[in-house]
Short mmCIF file of C-alpha atoms in Angstrom, two decimals:
data_model
loop_
_atom_site.label_atom_id
_atom_site.label_comp_id
_atom_site.label_asym_id
_atom_site.label_seq_id
_atom_site.Cartn_x
_atom_site.Cartn_y
_atom_site.Cartn_z
CA UNK A 1 118.56 119.73 89.10
CA UNK A 2 117.12 122.57 91.17
CA UNK A 3 115.00 121.43 94.09
CA UNK A 4 111.25 122.12 93.78
CA UNK A 5 110.00 124.09 96.78
CA UNK A 6 106.28 123.96 97.55
CA UNK A 7 103.86 125.03 100.23
CA UNK A 8 100.87 122.96 101.30
CA UNK A 9 97.34 123.96 102.28
CA UNK A 10 95.47 121.15 104.02
CA UNK A 11 95.81 118.50 106.70
CA UNK A 12 93.79 115.53 105.50
CA UNK A 13 94.59 112.08 104.15
CA UNK A 14 95.56 113.37 100.70
CA UNK A 15 97.68 116.21 102.08
CA UNK A 16 99.81 113.63 103.88
CA UNK A 17 100.86 112.18 100.50
CA UNK A 18 102.77 115.37 99.72
CA UNK A 19 104.56 115.31 103.06
CA UNK A 20 105.63 111.68 102.64
CA UNK A 21 106.88 112.33 99.12
CA UNK A 22 108.90 115.39 100.17
CA UNK A 23 110.51 113.42 103.00
CA UNK A 24 111.29 110.46 100.74
CA UNK A 25 112.80 112.64 97.97
CA UNK A 26 114.56 115.51 99.78
CA UNK A 27 116.91 115.98 96.82
CA UNK A 28 113.94 116.81 94.57
CA UNK A 29 111.26 118.36 96.79
CA UNK A 30 111.25 120.73 99.74
CA UNK A 31 108.09 121.40 101.72
CA UNK A 32 108.32 124.97 102.97
CA UNK A 33 105.32 125.23 105.31
CA UNK A 34 101.82 123.83 105.81
CA UNK A 35 98.81 126.14 106.17
CA UNK A 36 96.24 125.02 108.75
CA UNK A 37 93.93 127.80 109.96
CA UNK A 38 92.98 126.11 113.23
CA UNK A 39 95.92 126.82 115.55
CA UNK A 40 95.34 123.88 117.92
CA UNK A 41 94.91 121.45 115.04
CA UNK A 42 98.02 122.92 113.44
CA UNK A 43 100.10 122.31 116.57
CA UNK A 44 99.03 118.67 116.67
CA UNK A 45 99.81 118.27 112.96
CA UNK A 46 103.24 119.86 113.45
CA UNK A 47 104.14 117.39 116.20
CA UNK A 48 102.79 114.42 114.27
CA UNK A 49 104.56 115.13 110.97
CA UNK A 50 107.51 117.30 111.95
CA UNK A 51 106.60 120.15 109.59
CA UNK A 52 106.35 123.93 109.99
CA UNK A 53 102.72 125.09 110.28
CA UNK A 54 101.28 128.58 109.68
CA UNK A 55 97.76 130.02 109.83
CA UNK A 56 97.66 132.47 106.88
CA UNK A 57 98.32 132.53 103.15
CA UNK A 58 100.63 135.50 103.70
CA UNK A 59 102.85 133.43 106.02
CA UNK A 60 102.87 130.60 103.49
CA UNK A 61 103.70 132.99 100.68
CA UNK A 62 106.58 134.60 102.59
CA UNK A 63 108.89 131.67 101.83
CA UNK A 64 108.35 132.20 98.08
CA UNK A 65 107.59 128.58 97.21
CA UNK A 66 107.58 127.62 93.53
CA UNK A 67 103.93 126.68 93.93
CA UNK A 68 101.30 125.83 96.53
CA UNK A 69 99.45 122.52 96.75
CA UNK A 70 95.78 122.99 97.60
CA UNK A 71 94.57 119.79 99.29
CA UNK A 72 91.49 120.73 101.29
CA UNK A 73 87.89 119.54 101.53
CA UNK A 74 86.07 119.34 98.20
CA UNK A 75 83.33 121.77 99.15
CA UNK A 76 85.63 124.73 99.80
CA UNK A 77 88.26 124.36 97.05
CA UNK A 78 86.40 126.56 94.55
CA UNK A 79 86.07 129.33 97.15
CA UNK A 80 89.78 129.20 97.97
CA UNK A 81 91.16 129.30 94.45
CA UNK A 82 90.28 132.94 93.55
CA UNK A 83 92.22 134.16 96.60
CA UNK A 84 95.33 132.34 95.43
CA UNK A 85 94.80 133.49 91.83
CA UNK A 86 94.59 137.11 92.97
CA UNK A 87 97.94 136.81 94.73
CA UNK A 88 99.53 135.31 91.63
CA UNK A 89 100.49 132.09 93.43
CA UNK A 90 100.88 129.05 91.14
CA UNK A 91 98.54 126.31 92.38
CA UNK A 92 98.59 122.53 92.13
CA UNK A 93 94.98 121.79 93.07
CA UNK A 94 93.57 118.50 94.25
CA UNK A 95 90.45 117.21 92.46
CA UNK A 96 87.79 118.26 91.84
CA UNK A 97 88.09 122.05 91.34
CA UNK A 98 84.37 122.52 92.09
CA UNK A 99 81.30 120.51 93.12
CA UNK A 100 78.56 121.95 90.89
CA UNK A 101 78.27 123.74 87.56
CA UNK A 102 78.09 127.17 89.22
CA UNK A 103 81.35 126.54 91.07
CA UNK A 104 83.05 125.27 87.91
CA UNK A 105 82.03 128.39 85.99
CA UNK A 106 83.11 130.62 88.86
CA UNK A 107 86.58 129.05 88.99
CA UNK A 108 87.01 129.44 85.23
CA UNK A 109 86.00 133.11 85.31
CA UNK A 110 88.45 133.79 88.15
CA UNK A 111 91.19 131.92 86.25
CA UNK A 112 90.64 134.09 83.17
CA UNK A 113 90.38 137.28 85.21
CA UNK A 114 93.74 136.79 86.93
CA UNK A 115 95.46 134.78 84.15
CA UNK A 116 96.22 132.30 86.88
CA UNK A 117 98.82 129.56 86.91
CA UNK A 118 97.13 126.31 87.88
CA UNK A 119 97.28 122.60 87.16
CA UNK A 120 95.15 119.86 88.68
CA UNK A 121 96.55 116.85 90.54
CA UNK A 122 94.40 114.29 88.72
CA UNK A 123 96.92 111.53 89.18
CA UNK A 124 95.52 108.38 87.61
CA UNK A 125 97.01 108.95 84.14
CA UNK A 126 100.42 108.97 85.87
CA UNK A 127 99.98 105.68 87.73
CA UNK A 128 102.27 103.02 86.21
CA UNK A 129 99.57 100.76 84.78
CA UNK A 130 97.47 103.59 83.29
CA UNK A 131 100.62 105.18 81.86
CA UNK A 132 101.58 101.84 80.26
CA UNK A 133 98.10 101.41 78.78
CA UNK A 134 98.22 104.94 77.37
CA UNK A 135 101.63 104.24 75.80
CA UNK A 136 100.11 101.27 73.94
CA UNK A 137 97.39 103.57 72.59
CA UNK A 138 99.75 106.42 71.67
CA UNK A 139 102.12 104.06 69.86
CA UNK A 140 99.20 103.07 67.66
CA UNK A 141 99.53 99.38 68.46
CA UNK A 142 95.77 98.84 68.52
CA UNK A 143 94.92 101.41 65.86
CA UNK A 144 92.25 104.08 66.20
CA UNK A 145 90.48 103.61 69.54
CA UNK A 146 86.69 103.40 69.28
CA UNK A 147 85.41 102.17 72.65
CA UNK A 148 86.44 101.58 76.23
CA UNK A 149 84.97 99.49 79.04
CA UNK A 150 86.27 100.73 82.39
CA UNK A 151 85.50 99.26 85.78
CA UNK A 152 88.11 100.84 88.00
CA UNK A 153 87.52 104.49 88.87
CA UNK A 154 84.63 106.60 90.09
CA UNK A 155 83.18 109.84 88.73
CA UNK A 156 85.62 112.44 87.49
CA UNK A 157 88.57 110.03 87.75
CA UNK A 158 86.76 107.66 85.41
CA UNK A 159 85.74 110.53 83.12
CA UNK A 160 89.37 111.66 82.90
CA UNK A 161 90.66 108.27 81.73
CA UNK A 162 87.70 107.80 79.38
CA UNK A 163 88.25 111.12 77.59
CA UNK A 164 92.01 110.64 77.55
CA UNK A 165 92.00 107.10 76.15
CA UNK A 166 89.23 107.85 73.62
CA UNK A 167 90.90 111.14 72.60
CA UNK A 168 87.43 112.66 73.00
CA UNK A 169 88.64 116.19 73.75
CA UNK A 170 85.73 118.49 74.55
CA UNK A 171 83.18 116.61 72.45
CA UNK A 172 79.67 116.59 73.85
CA UNK A 173 78.27 113.27 75.00
CA UNK A 174 74.97 111.50 75.63
CA UNK A 175 74.90 109.55 78.91
CA UNK A 176 72.38 106.98 80.12
CA UNK A 177 72.29 104.07 82.54
CA UNK A 178 71.26 102.95 85.99
CA UNK A 179 72.48 102.26 89.52
CA UNK A 180 72.05 98.81 91.08
CA UNK A 181 72.62 97.51 94.63
CA UNK A 182 74.26 94.21 95.61
CA UNK A 183 75.53 92.61 98.80
CA UNK A 184 79.29 92.21 99.18
CA UNK A 185 81.51 90.98 102.02
CA UNK A 186 83.99 93.48 103.47
CA UNK A 187 87.63 92.42 102.99
CA UNK A 188 89.78 95.53 103.11
CA UNK A 189 89.96 99.14 104.32
CA UNK A 190 92.55 101.90 104.49
CA UNK A 191 93.87 100.32 107.70
CA UNK A 192 94.39 96.88 106.13
CA UNK A 193 92.64 93.54 105.73
CA UNK A 194 89.31 92.77 107.45
CA UNK A 195 88.29 89.25 108.46
CA UNK A 196 84.99 89.67 110.33
CA UNK A 197 82.88 88.65 107.32
CA UNK A 198 80.58 91.68 107.56
CA UNK A 199 78.25 92.02 104.57
CA UNK A 200 77.12 95.43 103.34
CA UNK A 201 75.19 96.82 100.38
CA UNK A 202 77.33 98.18 97.58
CA UNK A 203 76.12 100.21 94.62
CA UNK A 204 77.08 99.34 91.05
CA UNK A 205 76.85 102.16 88.53
CA UNK A 206 76.44 101.14 84.88
CA UNK A 207 76.52 103.96 82.32
CA UNK A 208 76.99 104.28 78.56
CA UNK A 209 78.64 107.45 77.24
CA UNK A 210 78.25 108.14 73.52
CA UNK A 211 80.52 110.96 72.35
CA UNK A 212 79.77 113.08 69.29
CA UNK A 213 82.97 111.85 67.61
CA UNK A 214 81.51 108.32 67.48
CA UNK A 215 83.52 106.82 70.34
CA UNK A 216 81.73 105.04 73.18
CA UNK A 217 82.55 104.38 76.83
CA UNK A 218 80.98 101.75 79.08
CA UNK A 219 81.40 102.88 82.68
CA UNK A 220 81.04 100.35 85.49
CA UNK A 221 81.91 101.14 89.11
CA UNK A 222 81.09 99.56 92.47
CA UNK A 223 81.16 102.08 95.31
CA UNK A 224 82.79 101.81 97.82
CA UNK A 225 84.03 98.24 97.40
CA UNK A 226 86.08 98.57 94.23
CA UNK A 227 88.86 100.75 95.68
CA UNK A 228 89.24 98.62 98.81
CA UNK A 229 88.44 94.98 98.17
CA UNK A 230 90.13 91.67 97.47
CA UNK A 231 86.97 90.29 95.82
CA UNK A 232 86.00 93.27 93.64
CA UNK A 233 88.83 94.01 91.24
CA UNK A 234 89.73 96.43 88.45
CA UNK A 235 88.89 95.68 84.80
CA UNK A 236 89.63 97.64 81.63
CA UNK A 237 89.14 96.91 77.93
CA UNK A 238 90.07 99.36 75.17
CA UNK A 239 89.20 98.30 71.63
CA UNK A 240 90.87 99.77 68.57
CA UNK A 241 90.56 99.02 64.88
CA UNK A 242 93.72 96.85 64.95
CA UNK A 243 93.69 95.37 68.42
CA UNK A 244 92.64 95.71 72.03
CA UNK A 245 93.84 96.18 75.57
CA UNK A 246 92.22 93.50 77.71
CA UNK A 247 93.45 94.46 81.16
CA UNK A 248 96.96 92.93 81.34
CA UNK A 249 96.71 91.34 77.87
CA UNK A 250 97.51 93.28 74.69
CA UNK A 251 96.33 91.95 71.33
CA UNK A 252 97.38 93.68 68.11
CA UNK A 253 98.29 93.20 64.45
CA UNK A 254 101.77 93.69 63.04
CA UNK A 255 102.35 95.66 59.82
CA UNK A 256 101.95 92.33 58.01
CA UNK A 257 98.59 91.83 59.80
CA UNK A 258 99.94 88.96 61.90
CA UNK A 259 97.98 88.75 65.18
CA UNK A 260 100.12 89.04 68.33
CA UNK A 261 99.12 88.47 71.95
CA UNK A 262 101.39 89.66 74.76
CA UNK A 263 101.08 90.18 78.50
CA UNK A 264 102.12 93.28 80.43
CA UNK A 265 104.95 92.39 82.80
CA UNK A 266 105.31 94.47 85.95
CA UNK A 267 108.87 94.77 87.32
CA UNK A 268 109.08 95.37 91.08
CA UNK A 269 112.32 95.36 93.03
CA UNK A 270 112.44 93.88 96.51
CA UNK A 271 110.43 90.76 95.67
CA UNK A 272 111.62 87.20 96.40
CA UNK A 273 115.03 88.08 97.80
CA UNK A 274 115.98 91.25 95.95
CA UNK A 275 117.41 93.75 98.45
CA UNK A 276 115.69 96.89 97.14
CA UNK A 277 112.01 97.74 97.44
CA UNK A 278 110.52 99.83 94.66
CA UNK A 279 108.53 99.69 91.45
CA UNK A 280 110.81 99.75 88.40
CA UNK A 281 108.56 99.64 85.35
CA UNK A 282 106.13 97.80 83.08
CA UNK A 283 107.21 95.88 79.99
CA UNK A 284 105.45 94.52 76.91
CA UNK A 285 107.72 91.91 75.37
CA UNK A 286 111.17 93.52 75.06
CA UNK A 287 109.87 97.08 75.39
CA UNK A 288 109.49 99.18 78.53
CA UNK A 289 106.14 100.92 78.25
CA UNK A 290 106.75 102.68 81.58
CA UNK A 291 109.69 103.37 83.87
CA UNK A 292 109.33 104.81 87.35
CA UNK A 293 110.89 108.31 87.26
CA UNK A 294 111.75 108.05 90.98
CA UNK A 295 114.48 105.44 91.14
CA UNK A 296 114.32 103.21 94.23
CA UNK A 297 111.69 105.39 95.91
CA UNK A 298 109.55 103.27 98.23
CA UNK A 299 106.23 104.47 96.86
CA UNK A 300 102.96 102.76 96.05
CA UNK A 301 101.42 103.45 92.64
CA UNK A 302 99.33 106.39 93.85
CA UNK A 303 102.35 108.01 95.50
CA UNK A 304 104.33 107.59 92.26
CA UNK A 305 101.50 109.31 90.40
CA UNK A 306 101.20 112.19 92.88
CA UNK A 307 104.98 112.70 92.86
CA UNK A 308 104.84 112.76 89.05
CA UNK A 309 102.24 115.54 89.22
CA UNK A 310 104.50 117.44 91.63
CA UNK A 311 107.44 117.09 89.27
CA UNK A 312 105.38 118.13 86.24
CA UNK A 313 104.03 121.11 88.19
CA UNK A 314 107.58 122.32 88.72
CA UNK A 315 108.16 122.09 84.96
CA UNK A 316 104.87 123.91 84.29
CA UNK A 317 105.85 126.83 86.52
CA UNK A 318 109.14 127.19 84.64
CA UNK A 319 108.01 126.51 81.06
CA UNK A 320 104.22 126.79 80.92
CA UNK A 321 103.97 123.16 79.70
CA UNK A 322 100.62 121.88 80.96
CA UNK A 323 100.05 118.28 82.06
CA UNK A 324 96.46 118.38 83.36
CA UNK A 325 94.95 121.78 82.79
CA UNK A 326 92.06 123.47 84.52
CA UNK A 327 90.06 123.15 81.27
CA UNK A 328 90.51 119.38 81.31
CA UNK A 329 89.60 119.14 84.99
CA UNK A 330 86.48 121.27 84.60
CA UNK A 331 85.33 119.16 81.65
CA UNK A 332 85.88 115.91 83.53
CA UNK A 333 84.01 117.19 86.58
CA UNK A 334 81.19 118.50 84.37
CA UNK A 335 80.83 115.07 82.74
CA UNK A 336 80.89 113.50 86.21
CA UNK A 337 78.02 115.76 87.27
CA UNK A 338 76.09 114.68 84.17
CA UNK A 339 76.83 111.04 85.02
CA UNK A 340 75.28 111.64 88.44
CA UNK A 341 72.27 113.22 86.75
CA UNK A 342 71.89 110.16 84.52
CA UNK A 343 72.05 107.85 87.55
CA UNK A 344 69.36 109.94 89.24
CA UNK A 345 67.17 109.50 86.13
CA UNK A 346 67.51 105.79 85.24
CA UNK A 347 67.83 105.05 81.52
CA UNK A 348 67.03 108.65 80.54
CA UNK A 349 69.41 110.15 77.99
CA UNK A 350 71.30 113.11 79.48
CA UNK A 351 73.23 115.30 77.03
CA UNK A 352 76.10 117.65 77.82
CA UNK A 353 76.39 121.15 76.37
CA UNK A 354 79.53 123.06 75.44
CA UNK A 355 80.66 125.05 78.48
CA UNK A 356 82.58 128.34 78.65
CA UNK A 357 85.95 126.68 79.26
CA UNK A 358 85.54 124.48 76.16
CA UNK A 359 84.81 127.26 73.66
#
């Protein structure tokens, strides 16, 4: 298989994912250069990560990468994209592609003007557990899905999984709810476990989303504790006509209407004496719902998902097969903005309207 060559714009926490993945899978990915406009910052980044750093898009483009990953601060992504579109550079863009409705519309107009090649690195659908859950839905095990309760992801990430699992497409939606505040003890951060017992106030966002196709989502997220906590965990329930996903438990009816209850079984190598260290897959009974496409790669779930986006981006550049289009990303961010509006207006019904990318 031909190696995927990509350039990178950005130097933050998320940009480092792409560097780690390229180093871990040199047979599949090659990082050409990293664009950092600040020369001094670029020199420090070069020494720290052992990568080639340039200061201009033209220098990045000179190596003719298959595509460029745009992983910069949220507020300036929408201003950067038209410049890449104009040059005809395929872009894998980190989320979100804009921070307000004006920016979203501007990006879409630039995309149409230049007939740009772009996909969005919204990775959660490609994480092992979410991919396994989606396989259960797509196989029809639980029948037609009618509602979802998700307490796992914030904003546009949550909107993405909600629309995907409900098959809501670009249906308009009524949103209402409220934000609450509760005390919680700190237990974990990006640098590891915390034992000082510090208590801080954490928001809890509770929203109901009623889509025009009759499906309903119950959104529940605690910010910032839920992503980094040992005492605030993830929960997901998806109910269909013939069964439900209840986090790690799957309940469904056979063709003879016999009720079956099974647990998802995660297979990780390198546990309890095994010599490897990698995620292998997720099973339901005798069936693999998900297999890690990167055999023996020492990745966490988010790195697996990002690497999957990188792989799918390479396929998109060659074949045009989309995996998370700009239209989808704009819709998810638009719904996220409307969710914020609903939280700012407690219990008031906020309705979306069909936007230019959804027509």
